[in-house]
Amino acid sequence: GWSRTERRNPSFVELARTNLIARGVRADDIEILAPVVDGTIDEAAVLRRAVRERGWQSLLLVTSAYHTRRALAAFERDFAKN
């Protein structure tokens, strides 16, 4: 929605970052992967590349209860790719 302080509609990514910082996460610990995408399938592909490039061994996928099964299926399908 509209931000009176910024006088614009911040993106979901910006709102999520602001929310994390407000809850005590250090700004330096937040990494926003590029490119910004529009859907779960694209998010999985971007994250898969980052995981493989950085050699991460685990990650925590945060989503809503409503979206859990679909998100898990999308990430499992994409992460199974070579």
PDB file of C-alpha atoms in Angstrom:
ATOM      1  CA  GLY A   1       0.000   0.000   0.000  1.00  0.00           C
ATOM      2  CA  TRP A   2       0.797   3.672  -0.002  1.00  0.00           C
ATOM      3  CA  SER A   3       3.641   4.851   2.249  1.00  0.00           C
ATOM      4  CA  ARG A   4       3.057   8.361   3.543  1.00  0.00           C
ATOM      5  CA  THR A   5       6.688   8.753   4.576  1.00  0.00           C
ATOM      6  CA  GLU A   6       8.036   7.663   1.187  1.00  0.00           C
ATOM      7  CA  ARG A   7       5.092   9.066  -0.762  1.00  0.00           C
ATOM      8  CA  ARG A   8       4.918   5.990  -2.993  1.00  0.00           C
ATOM      9  CA  ASN A   9       3.949   2.304  -3.040  1.00  0.00           C
ATOM     10  CA  PRO A  10       7.000   0.318  -1.887  1.00  0.00           C
ATOM     11  CA  SER A  11       7.503  -3.080  -3.502  1.00  0.00           C
ATOM     12  CA  PHE A  12       6.851  -6.286  -1.579  1.00  0.00           C
ATOM     13  CA  VAL A  13      10.617  -6.882  -1.396  1.00  0.00           C
ATOM     14  CA  GLU A  14      11.167  -3.471   0.180  1.00  0.00           C
ATOM     15  CA  LEU A  15       8.347  -4.042   2.668  1.00  0.00           C
ATOM     16  CA  ALA A  16       9.744  -7.448   3.633  1.00  0.00           C
ATOM     17  CA  ARG A  17      13.224  -5.972   4.154  1.00  0.00           C
ATOM     18  CA  THR A  18      11.833  -3.152   6.302  1.00  0.00           C
ATOM     19  CA  ASN A  19       9.826  -5.657   8.336  1.00  0.00           C
ATOM     20  CA  LEU A  20      12.885  -7.855   8.944  1.00  0.00           C
ATOM     21  CA  ILE A  21      14.953  -4.882  10.097  1.00  0.00           C
ATOM     22  CA  ALA A  22      12.137  -3.748  12.395  1.00  0.00           C
ATOM     23  CA  ARG A  23      12.202  -7.226  13.961  1.00  0.00           C
ATOM     24  CA  GLY A  24      15.928  -7.058  14.696  1.00  0.00           C
ATOM     25  CA  VAL A  25      17.582  -8.544  11.610  1.00  0.00           C
ATOM     26  CA  ARG A  26      20.691  -6.564  10.677  1.00  0.00           C
ATOM     27  CA  ALA A  27      20.458  -4.904   7.273  1.00  0.00           C
ATOM     28  CA  ASP A  28      23.845  -6.428   6.338  1.00  0.00           C
ATOM     29  CA  ASP A  29      22.403  -9.912   6.909  1.00  0.00           C
ATOM     30  CA  ILE A  30      19.649  -9.424   4.341  1.00  0.00           C
ATOM     31  CA  GLU A  31      20.444 -10.378   0.759  1.00  0.00           C
ATOM     32  CA  ILE A  32      17.977  -9.664  -2.001  1.00  0.00           C
ATOM     33  CA  LEU A  33      18.681 -11.842  -5.005  1.00  0.00           C
ATOM     34  CA  ALA A  34      18.444 -10.472  -8.516  1.00  0.00           C
ATOM     35  CA  PRO A  35      16.551 -10.333 -10.686  1.00  0.00           C
ATOM     36  CA  VAL A  36      13.318  -9.470  -8.916  1.00  0.00           C
ATOM     37  CA  VAL A  37      10.749 -12.029 -10.072  1.00  0.00           C
ATOM     38  CA  ASP A  38       6.978 -12.319 -10.158  1.00  0.00           C
ATOM     39  CA  GLY A  39       6.253 -15.879  -9.099  1.00  0.00           C
ATOM     40  CA  THR A  40       7.217 -18.881  -7.030  1.00  0.00           C
ATOM     41  CA  ILE A  41       8.649 -20.881  -9.928  1.00  0.00           C
ATOM     42  CA  ASP A  42      10.955 -18.015 -10.886  1.00  0.00           C
ATOM     43  CA  GLU A  43      11.919 -17.508  -7.229  1.00  0.00           C
ATOM     44  CA  ALA A  44      12.949 -21.158  -7.020  1.00  0.00           C
ATOM     45  CA  ALA A  45      15.166 -20.847 -10.104  1.00  0.00           C
ATOM     46  CA  VAL A  46      16.917 -17.713  -8.828  1.00  0.00           C
ATOM     47  CA  LEU A  47      17.444 -19.258  -5.393  1.00  0.00           C
ATOM     48  CA  ARG A  48      18.693 -22.559  -6.844  1.00  0.00           C
ATOM     49  CA  ARG A  49      21.419 -20.705  -8.750  1.00  0.00           C
ATOM     50  CA  ALA A  50      22.418 -18.761  -5.634  1.00  0.00           C
ATOM     51  CA  VAL A  51      22.542 -21.919  -3.509  1.00  0.00           C
ATOM     52  CA  ARG A  52      24.792 -23.676  -5.996  1.00  0.00           C
ATOM     53  CA  GLU A  53      27.049 -20.661  -6.604  1.00  0.00           C
ATOM     54  CA  ARG A  54      27.557 -20.026  -2.888  1.00  0.00           C
ATOM     55  CA  GLY A  55      27.663 -23.659  -1.752  1.00  0.00           C
ATOM     56  CA  TRP A  56      24.917 -23.199   0.831  1.00  0.00           C
ATOM     57  CA  GLN A  57      24.042 -26.430   2.612  1.00  0.00           C
ATOM     58  CA  SER A  58      20.628 -25.423   3.907  1.00  0.00           C
ATOM     59  CA  LEU A  59      18.021 -22.709   3.655  1.00  0.00           C
ATOM     60  CA  LEU A  60      14.768 -21.768   5.292  1.00  0.00           C
ATOM     61  CA  LEU A  61      11.818 -21.176   3.011  1.00  0.00           C
ATOM     62  CA  VAL A  62       9.279 -18.818   4.572  1.00  0.00           C
ATOM     63  CA  THR A  63       5.791 -18.641   3.108  1.00  0.00           C
ATOM     64  CA  SER A  64       2.174 -18.503   4.178  1.00  0.00           C
ATOM     65  CA  ALA A  65       0.277 -21.552   5.391  1.00  0.00           C
ATOM     66  CA  TYR A  66      -1.967 -21.291   2.342  1.00  0.00           C
ATOM     67  CA  HIS A  67       1.015 -21.365  -0.057  1.00  0.00           C
ATOM     68  CA  THR A  68       3.137 -24.040   1.668  1.00  0.00           C
ATOM     69  CA  ARG A  69       2.339 -27.064  -0.507  1.00  0.00           C
ATOM     70  CA  ARG A  70       2.596 -25.200  -3.797  1.00  0.00           C
ATOM     71  CA  ALA A  71       5.844 -23.500  -2.763  1.00  0.00           C
ATOM     72  CA  LEU A  72       7.371 -26.786  -1.620  1.00  0.00           C
ATOM     73  CA  ALA A  73       6.398 -28.494  -4.882  1.00  0.00           C
ATOM     74  CA  ALA A  74       7.853 -25.661  -6.974  1.00  0.00           C
ATOM     75  CA  PHE A  75      11.132 -25.619  -5.041  1.00  0.00           C
ATOM     76  CA  GLU A  76      11.510 -29.416  -4.994  1.00  0.00           C
ATOM     77  CA  ARG A  77      10.877 -29.579  -8.748  1.00  0.00           C
ATOM     78  CA  ASP A  78      13.333 -26.796  -9.542  1.00  0.00           C
ATOM     79  CA  PHE A  79      16.054 -27.917  -7.131  1.00  0.00           C
ATOM     80  CA  ALA A  80      15.961 -31.409  -8.677  1.00  0.00           C
ATOM     81  CA  LYS A  81      17.293 -29.898 -11.926  1.00  0.00           C
ATOM     82  CA  ASN A  82      20.999 -30.018 -12.674  1.00  0.00           C
TER      83      ASN A  82
END
